[in-house]
Coordinates of C-alpha atoms in Angstrom, one line a residue:
X338 CA -53.8 -54.5 -12.7
X339 CA -56.5 -51.8 -12.7
X340 CA -59.8 -52.3 -10.9
X341 CA -63.2 -51.7 -12.4
X342 CA -63.7 -48.6 -10.3
X343 CA -60.6 -46.9 -11.7
X344 CA -61.2 -44.5 -14.6
X345 CA -59.6 -45.0 -18.0
X346 CA -56.3 -43.2 -17.9
X347 CA -56.8 -42.1 -21.5
X348 CA -60.0 -40.3 -20.5
X349 CA -58.1 -38.6 -17.7
X350 CA -55.5 -37.5 -20.1
X351 CA -58.2 -36.0 -22.3
X352 CA -58.7 -38.4 -25.1
X353 CA -60.6 -36.5 -27.8
X354 CA -64.2 -37.7 -28.5
X355 CA -63.3 -37.4 -32.2
X356 CA -59.9 -36.9 -33.7
X357 CA -58.9 -36.6 -37.4
X358 CA -55.2 -36.7 -38.0
X359 CA -53.7 -35.9 -41.5
X360 CA -57.0 -36.9 -43.1
X361 CA -57.2 -36.7 -46.9
X362 CA -60.1 -37.3 -49.3
X363 CA -59.9 -37.6 -53.1
X364 CA -62.6 -37.7 -55.8
X365 CA -60.8 -39.1 -58.8
X366 CA -57.9 -36.7 -59.4
X367 CA -59.5 -33.9 -57.3
X368 CA -58.1 -33.5 -53.8
X369 CA -61.1 -32.4 -51.7
X370 CA -59.1 -32.6 -48.4
X371 CA -55.4 -33.1 -47.8
X372 CA -53.6 -33.5 -44.5
X373 CA -56.4 -32.0 -42.3
X374 CA -56.3 -32.5 -38.5
X375 CA -59.0 -31.8 -36.0
X376 CA -59.6 -32.6 -32.3
X377 CA -63.1 -32.5 -30.6
X378 CA -63.1 -32.7 -26.8
X379 CA -66.1 -33.1 -24.4
X380 CA -67.3 -29.7 -23.2
X381 CA -65.5 -27.8 -25.9
X382 CA -66.3 -26.2 -29.3
X383 CA -64.0 -26.8 -32.2
X384 CA -64.6 -24.3 -35.0
X385 CA -63.8 -25.1 -38.6
X386 CA -63.5 -21.9 -40.7
X387 CA -63.2 -21.5 -44.4
X388 CA -64.9 -20.0 -47.5
X389 CA -66.9 -21.9 -50.1
X390 CA -64.8 -24.6 -51.6
X391 CA -62.4 -24.8 -48.6
X392 CA -63.3 -28.4 -47.9
X393 CA -65.7 -27.8 -45.0
X394 CA -68.5 -29.9 -46.5
X395 CA -66.2 -32.8 -47.2
X396 CA -65.0 -32.8 -43.6
X397 CA -68.6 -32.9 -42.4
X398 CA -69.4 -35.8 -44.6
X399 CA -66.4 -37.8 -43.2
X400 CA -67.4 -37.2 -39.6
X401 CA -71.1 -37.8 -40.3
X402 CA -70.4 -41.2 -42.0
X403 CA -71.5 -40.1 -45.5
X404 CA -68.0 -40.5 -47.0
X405 CA -64.9 -42.4 -45.9
X406 CA -61.4 -40.8 -45.8
X407 CA -58.7 -42.1 -48.2
X408 CA -55.7 -41.4 -46.0
X409 CA -54.8 -40.4 -42.4
X410 CA -56.6 -41.6 -39.3
X411 CA -60.1 -40.9 -37.9
X412 CA -60.6 -42.0 -34.3
X413 CA -63.7 -42.0 -32.0
X414 CA -62.8 -42.0 -28.3
X415 CA -59.4 -43.4 -29.2
X416 CA -60.6 -46.2 -31.5
X417 CA -59.8 -46.1 -35.2
X418 CA -63.1 -45.6 -37.1
X419 CA -64.3 -45.9 -40.7
X420 CA -68.0 -45.0 -40.7
X421 CA -70.1 -46.6 -43.4
X422 CA -73.3 -44.6 -42.9
X423 CA -74.9 -41.7 -41.0
X424 CA -76.8 -44.3 -38.9
X425 CA -73.5 -45.8 -37.8
X426 CA -72.3 -42.3 -36.9
X427 CA -75.4 -41.7 -34.8
X428 CA -74.9 -45.1 -33.1
X429 CA -71.4 -44.0 -32.2
X430 CA -72.8 -40.7 -30.7
X431 CA -72.2 -38.3 -33.6
X432 CA -75.2 -36.2 -34.6
X433 CA -75.0 -33.8 -37.6
X434 CA -77.4 -30.8 -38.0
X435 CA -77.3 -29.5 -41.5
X436 CA -78.0 -25.9 -42.6
X437 CA -81.0 -27.1 -44.7
X438 CA -82.6 -28.8 -41.7
X439 CA -84.4 -32.1 -42.5
X440 CA -87.8 -31.1 -41.1
X441 CA -91.4 -31.6 -42.2
X442 CA -92.6 -28.0 -42.2
X443 CA -96.4 -28.8 -41.8
X444 CA -95.9 -31.3 -38.9
X445 CA -96.0 -30.0 -35.3
X446 CA -92.7 -29.3 -33.5
X447 CA -93.1 -32.5 -31.3
X448 CA -93.5 -34.8 -34.3
X449 CA -90.3 -33.3 -35.9
X450 CA -88.5 -33.7 -32.5
X451 CA -89.2 -37.5 -32.6
X452 CA -89.1 -38.0 -36.4
X453 CA -87.9 -41.6 -37.0
X454 CA -87.7 -42.4 -33.3
X455 CA -91.3 -42.2 -32.2
X456 CA -92.3 -44.0 -28.9
X457 CA -95.4 -46.1 -29.1
X458 CA -98.0 -47.5 -26.8
X459 CA -100.0 -50.8 -26.9
X460 CA -99.2 -54.0 -28.8
X461 CA -99.9 -55.6 -32.2
X462 CA -102.8 -54.0 -34.1
X463 CA -103.5 -51.7 -31.1
X464 CA -100.0 -50.1 -31.2
X465 CA -100.1 -46.4 -31.7
X466 CA -97.9 -43.3 -31.2
X467 CA -97.6 -42.0 -27.7
X468 CA -98.5 -38.4 -28.6
X469 CA -98.9 -37.2 -25.1
X470 CA -95.4 -38.5 -24.0
X471 CA -93.9 -36.9 -27.1
X472 CA -95.5 -33.5 -26.5
X473 CA -94.4 -33.5 -22.8
X474 CA -90.9 -34.7 -23.6
X475 CA -90.4 -32.1 -26.4
X476 CA -91.6 -29.3 -24.1
X477 CA -89.5 -30.3 -21.2
X478 CA -86.3 -31.0 -23.3
X479 CA -86.6 -27.6 -25.0
X480 CA -87.1 -25.9 -21.7
X481 CA -84.0 -27.7 -20.3
X482 CA -82.0 -26.1 -23.1
X483 CA -83.6 -22.8 -22.3
X484 CA -85.9 -22.8 -25.3
X485 CA -89.4 -21.7 -24.2
X486 CA -91.8 -22.5 -27.1
X487 CA -95.3 -21.3 -26.6
X488 CA -96.9 -24.2 -28.3
X489 CA -95.2 -27.5 -29.4
X490 CA -98.3 -28.3 -31.5
X491 CA -97.5 -25.5 -33.9
X492 CA -96.1 -26.5 -37.3
X493 CA -92.3 -26.4 -37.2
X494 CA -92.4 -24.4 -40.4
X495 CA -93.9 -21.4 -38.5
X496 CA -90.7 -21.2 -36.4
X497 CA -87.9 -18.9 -37.3
X498 CA -84.7 -20.4 -38.8
X499 CA -82.9 -19.8 -35.5
X500 CA -85.7 -21.6 -33.5
X501 CA -85.6 -24.6 -35.9
X502 CA -81.8 -24.9 -35.4
X503 CA -82.4 -24.8 -31.6
X504 CA -85.0 -27.6 -31.8
X505 CA -82.5 -29.7 -33.8
X506 CA -79.7 -29.1 -31.2
X507 CA -82.1 -30.0 -28.3
X508 CA -83.1 -33.1 -30.2
X509 CA -79.5 -34.2 -30.6
X510 CA -78.8 -33.7 -26.9
X511 CA -81.9 -35.6 -25.9
X512 CA -81.1 -38.6 -28.1
X513 CA -77.7 -39.0 -26.4
X514 CA -75.3 -37.4 -28.9
X515 CA -71.7 -37.1 -27.6
X516 CA -70.5 -35.1 -30.6
X517 CA -72.7 -32.4 -32.3
X518 CA -71.6 -31.3 -35.8
X519 CA -73.3 -28.0 -36.9
X520 CA -73.1 -27.0 -40.5
X521 CA -73.2 -23.2 -40.9
X522 CA -76.0 -22.8 -38.3
X523 CA -76.0 -19.0 -38.5
X524 CA -75.3 -18.6 -42.2
X525 CA -78.8 -17.4 -43.2
X526 CA -79.6 -15.6 -40.0
X527 CA -79.5 -12.0 -38.8
X528 CA -77.6 -10.8 -35.8
X529 CA -80.3 -11.4 -33.2
X530 CA -81.2 -14.9 -34.5
X531 CA -77.5 -15.8 -34.8
X532 CA -77.1 -14.8 -31.1
X533 CA -80.0 -17.1 -30.1
X534 CA -78.4 -20.1 -32.0
X535 CA -74.9 -19.5 -30.5
X536 CA -76.5 -19.4 -27.0
X537 CA -77.8 -23.0 -27.6
X538 CA -74.6 -24.1 -29.2
X539 CA -72.9 -23.0 -25.9
X540 CA -75.7 -24.8 -23.9
X541 CA -74.8 -28.1 -25.8
X542 CA -71.1 -27.5 -24.9
X543 CA -72.1 -26.9 -21.2
X544 CA -74.1 -30.2 -21.3
X545 CA -70.8 -31.9 -21.9
X546 CA -71.0 -32.5 -25.7
X547 CA -68.1 -32.0 -28.0
X548 CA -69.3 -29.5 -30.7
X549 CA -67.9 -29.0 -34.2
X550 CA -69.1 -25.6 -35.5
X551 CA -68.6 -25.2 -39.2
X552 CA -68.7 -21.5 -40.2
X553 CA -67.3 -18.8 -42.5
X554 CA -67.9 -16.2 -39.8
X555 CA -64.8 -15.6 -37.6
X556 CA -66.8 -13.3 -35.2
X557 CA -69.4 -16.1 -34.5
X558 CA -66.6 -18.7 -34.1
X559 CA -64.6 -16.5 -31.7
X560 CA -67.6 -15.8 -29.5
X561 CA -68.0 -19.5 -28.6
X562 CA -65.0 -21.4 -29.9
X563 CA -62.2 -23.1 -27.9
X564 CA -60.2 -24.4 -30.9
X565 CA -60.0 -23.1 -34.5
X566 CA -59.0 -24.9 -37.7
X567 CA -58.8 -22.8 -40.8
X568 CA -59.2 -24.6 -44.2
X569 CA -58.2 -23.2 -47.6
X570 CA -58.7 -25.1 -50.8
X571 CA -58.9 -28.4 -48.9
X572 CA -55.7 -27.9 -46.8
X573 CA -55.0 -26.6 -43.3
X574 CA -54.3 -22.9 -43.3
X575 CA -54.0 -22.8 -39.5
X576 CA -54.8 -24.5 -36.2
X577 CA -55.1 -22.5 -33.0
X578 CA -56.3 -22.6 -29.4
X579 CA -58.3 -19.5 -28.4
X580 CA -55.6 -18.6 -25.9
X581 CA -53.1 -18.4 -28.8
X582 CA -54.9 -16.1 -31.2
X583 CA -56.9 -12.8 -31.1
X584 CA -60.1 -12.2 -33.1
X585 CA -58.3 -9.7 -35.3
X586 CA -55.6 -12.2 -36.3
X587 CA -58.2 -15.0 -36.8
X588 CA -60.2 -12.6 -39.0
X589 CA -57.1 -11.7 -41.0
X590 CA -56.1 -15.3 -41.6
X591 CA -59.7 -16.2 -42.5
X592 CA -59.8 -13.4 -45.0
X593 CA -56.4 -14.4 -46.4
X594 CA -54.6 -11.4 -45.0
X595 CA -51.6 -11.3 -47.3
X596 CA -53.8 -12.0 -50.4
X597 CA -56.0 -9.0 -49.4
X598 CA -53.0 -6.8 -49.0
X599 CA -51.7 -7.8 -52.4
X600 CA -55.2 -7.1 -53.9
X601 CA -55.5 -3.7 -52.3
X602 CA -52.1 -2.7 -53.8
X603 CA -53.3 -3.9 -57.2
X604 CA -56.6 -2.0 -56.9
X605 CA -54.8 1.2 -55.8
X606 CA -52.7 1.0 -59.0
X607 CA -55.7 0.2 -61.1
X608 CA -57.4 3.4 -60.0
X609 CA -54.6 5.7 -61.1
X610 CA -55.2 8.3 -63.9
X611 CA -53.2 6.2 -66.4
X612 CA -55.9 3.5 -66.2
X613 CA -58.7 5.9 -66.7
X614 CA -57.7 7.2 -70.2
X615 CA -55.3 9.7 -68.7
X616 CA -58.1 11.9 -67.4
X617 CA -58.5 12.3 -63.7
X618 CA -62.1 11.7 -62.5
X619 CA -64.1 14.7 -61.3

């Protein structure tokens, strides 16, 4: 019989924080996901790659508690789960940061950091927001993640897209998330801003969180990822550990290597003189 001081053998064996096994989701006759598997481990980044319509958003919705899966299994720390709401997902330690961040642009950074979870002082009719504590906590938590904001009183709308993503990541870490799901955090950003965001994604991993990075950019995924799952039209097109695949091969698979080769042959033929009215172009 094990004593209370002994650690759970499943944890020692590396039980994933979140695991999806052969998960499927149907909307009427439409198969949005079919037979998709994903492991998310503490201190690791699992990347989900795919183009638009590959099933990435459906996968996010299942992990985030917005939708429930129709087949397969979804476990959180080894326990079978069927989340009924995003609030339940948060209570289980799963925080999702969407591409179109839910921020109030005209409110200061510190108000957005605590939005919906504001600490108060006083009692009854004298209860009021503890603005000083929120300002100090926001500043120190951002600094702890390596984010040095000049002024947490500035409206969050004045921050760059990358900085807003970083505030959202720091917020999830502060409020105790174990799993952080990031929906295309670099999609609308340039190279420099993308680099800033990826740095904080790595900081969340180093803080011990399990990170799910949803992206269509294999270069960004390969910079930080430990595991890669490729989705194509709702099905698994590949699953790899970083040690098993080079960036070139990941990029080729992501781009649909064989389909591109086929397309290039078709395009070469299409450009022949016979397709241009028999007259070579000058």
